[in-house]
């Protein structure tokens, strides 16, 4: 299984990797991207993650815009949000576009596992 | 019409949020109001409503900023101690502080309050930017407390709305 982490914060990518390991996903292949365009670049070059963990607010491209693009061009890839946005407005928008999950920062290994289990099995 | 006010978080809510992010349970105690200055170096997270007006600021004194930043990515406490002693944050420590502030945005959010996002992170010194002076001079509400991070150190936190 392969997991892609898309977040413009290096610290947050590090925390997500650490939490994935704590949640039991240490044997999965982890791919990182610091922006939506970088994620698209990697997907275009053949990276085929089973799931993308994506921030919402990023400078060049929002996570929601990345989701819209992924849905069309890589429909087998699931995308879920790991974000500091917490209001229902954002949850609804994510659900409407077919996000796999919506996890608020900060999150626990248990919370991350609960979000990922239905996606990764 | 006056701009809408952001929610004012409690020290407990702030400590719970930061504890969850850092992965260590912060201890807190009441603190006195303070203002960032040359003698009180600080990192300031500036939060704005979507309309562009300032909603709130979260202020960490340099000691708390250094320890929170270091503990976030498991940098040795000695690095944070050195930064606190010097009264300065390195670029990488400041970057981590920015991520902590980013997560703090949800302290001001509720379904019936206007949307708030972190717009900038500034350090003091130099002096507090002019557009923040009115908020520091006369906040609608403020929360001041001290927090310590187990295994690391602590310092002062202020939230002004």
Short mmCIF file of N, CA, C and O in Angstrom, two decimals, chain A residues 9-12 14-15 18 84-88 90 105-106, chain B residues 17 20-21 72-74 95-96 99 102-103 106 111 115 117:
data_model
loop_
_atom_site.label_atom_id
_atom_site.label_comp_id
_atom_site.label_asym_id
_atom_site.label_seq_id
_atom_site.Cartn_x
_atom_site.Cartn_y
_atom_site.Cartn_z
N UNK A 9 3.64 22.30 4.99
CA UNK A 9 4.47 22.40 6.19
C UNK A 9 5.32 21.13 6.34
O UNK A 9 4.79 20.03 6.50
N UNK A 10 6.63 21.34 6.33
CA UNK A 10 7.55 20.22 6.51
C UNK A 10 7.33 19.58 7.88
O UNK A 10 7.36 18.35 8.03
N UNK A 11 7.11 20.43 8.89
CA UNK A 11 6.88 19.91 10.25
C UNK A 11 5.64 19.03 10.28
O UNK A 11 5.64 17.96 10.89
N UNK A 12 4.58 19.47 9.60
CA UNK A 12 3.35 18.69 9.63
C UNK A 12 3.52 17.39 8.87
O UNK A 12 3.00 16.35 9.29
N UNK A 14 6.19 15.72 8.71
CA UNK A 14 6.96 14.89 9.63
C UNK A 14 6.04 14.29 10.71
O UNK A 14 6.14 13.12 11.06
N UNK A 15 5.14 15.12 11.21
CA UNK A 15 4.21 14.65 12.25
C UNK A 15 3.27 13.58 11.68
O UNK A 15 3.00 12.57 12.33
N UNK A 18 5.18 10.37 11.37
CA UNK A 18 5.37 9.78 12.70
C UNK A 18 4.07 9.14 13.20
O UNK A 18 4.07 8.03 13.73
N UNK A 84 -6.45 21.97 9.55
CA UNK A 84 -6.81 22.76 10.74
C UNK A 84 -8.17 23.42 10.58
O UNK A 84 -8.66 24.07 11.50
N UNK A 85 -8.77 23.29 9.40
CA UNK A 85 -10.14 23.78 9.23
C UNK A 85 -11.07 22.81 9.95
O UNK A 85 -10.94 21.59 9.79
N UNK A 86 -11.98 23.35 10.72
CA UNK A 86 -12.79 22.44 11.53
C UNK A 86 -14.30 22.67 11.41
O UNK A 86 -15.08 21.93 11.99
N UNK A 87 -14.69 23.67 10.65
CA UNK A 87 -16.13 23.98 10.64
C UNK A 87 -16.89 23.07 9.68
O UNK A 87 -16.33 22.48 8.75
N UNK A 88 -18.20 23.01 9.92
CA UNK A 88 -19.07 22.15 9.10
C UNK A 88 -19.02 22.53 7.63
O UNK A 88 -19.19 21.68 6.76
N UNK A 90 -16.55 23.38 5.80
CA UNK A 90 -15.45 22.71 5.11
C UNK A 90 -15.70 21.21 5.02
O UNK A 90 -15.41 20.58 4.02
N UNK A 105 -6.60 18.64 12.50
CA UNK A 105 -5.38 18.72 13.28
C UNK A 105 -5.71 19.38 14.61
O UNK A 105 -6.49 20.34 14.61
N UNK A 106 -5.16 18.97 15.73
CA UNK A 106 -4.26 17.83 15.85
C UNK A 106 -5.04 16.52 15.87
O UNK A 106 -6.22 16.51 16.18
N UNK B 17 -5.52 21.81 22.83
CA UNK B 17 -5.16 21.82 21.41
C UNK B 17 -3.64 21.63 21.24
O UNK B 17 -3.19 20.80 20.44
N UNK B 20 -2.44 18.13 22.13
CA UNK B 20 -2.73 17.17 21.08
C UNK B 20 -1.76 17.28 19.92
O UNK B 20 -1.33 16.28 19.35
N UNK B 21 -1.40 18.49 19.60
CA UNK B 21 -0.49 18.71 18.47
C UNK B 21 0.92 18.26 18.81
O UNK B 21 1.59 17.59 18.02
N UNK B 72 7.61 19.80 18.92
CA UNK B 72 6.73 19.39 17.81
C UNK B 72 7.42 18.36 16.91
O UNK B 72 6.80 17.41 16.46
N UNK B 73 8.70 18.57 16.65
CA UNK B 73 9.42 17.67 15.73
C UNK B 73 10.58 16.97 16.42
O UNK B 73 11.51 16.50 15.77
N UNK B 74 10.50 16.92 17.75
CA UNK B 74 11.48 16.17 18.56
C UNK B 74 12.92 16.66 18.40
O UNK B 74 13.86 15.87 18.42
N UNK B 95 9.57 28.28 11.64
CA UNK B 95 8.69 27.59 10.69
C UNK B 95 7.73 26.65 11.44
O UNK B 95 6.53 26.60 11.15
N UNK B 96 8.27 25.95 12.42
CA UNK B 96 7.41 25.05 13.21
C UNK B 96 6.38 25.84 14.02
O UNK B 96 5.24 25.40 14.17
N UNK B 99 3.44 26.52 11.99
CA UNK B 99 2.49 25.41 11.88
C UNK B 99 1.63 25.29 13.13
O UNK B 99 0.44 24.99 13.06
N UNK B 102 -0.91 27.89 12.86
CA UNK B 102 -1.87 27.50 11.83
C UNK B 102 -2.98 26.62 12.42
O UNK B 102 -4.17 26.82 12.17
N UNK B 103 -2.57 25.67 13.24
CA UNK B 103 -3.56 24.79 13.87
C UNK B 103 -4.40 25.57 14.89
O UNK B 103 -5.58 25.26 15.11
N UNK B 106 -8.27 27.06 14.61
CA UNK B 106 -9.56 26.46 14.97
C UNK B 106 -10.03 26.89 16.36
O UNK B 106 -11.21 26.70 16.69
N UNK B 111 -19.27 27.16 14.16
CA UNK B 111 -20.12 27.16 12.97
C UNK B 111 -20.87 28.48 12.80
O UNK B 111 -21.29 28.82 11.70
N UNK B 115 -15.28 32.90 9.50
CA UNK B 115 -14.10 32.08 9.26
C UNK B 115 -12.83 32.86 9.55
O UNK B 115 -12.72 34.03 9.22
N UNK B 117 -8.45 32.59 9.51
CA UNK B 117 -7.25 31.83 9.14
C UNK B 117 -6.00 32.59 9.58
O UNK B 117 -6.01 33.81 9.74
#
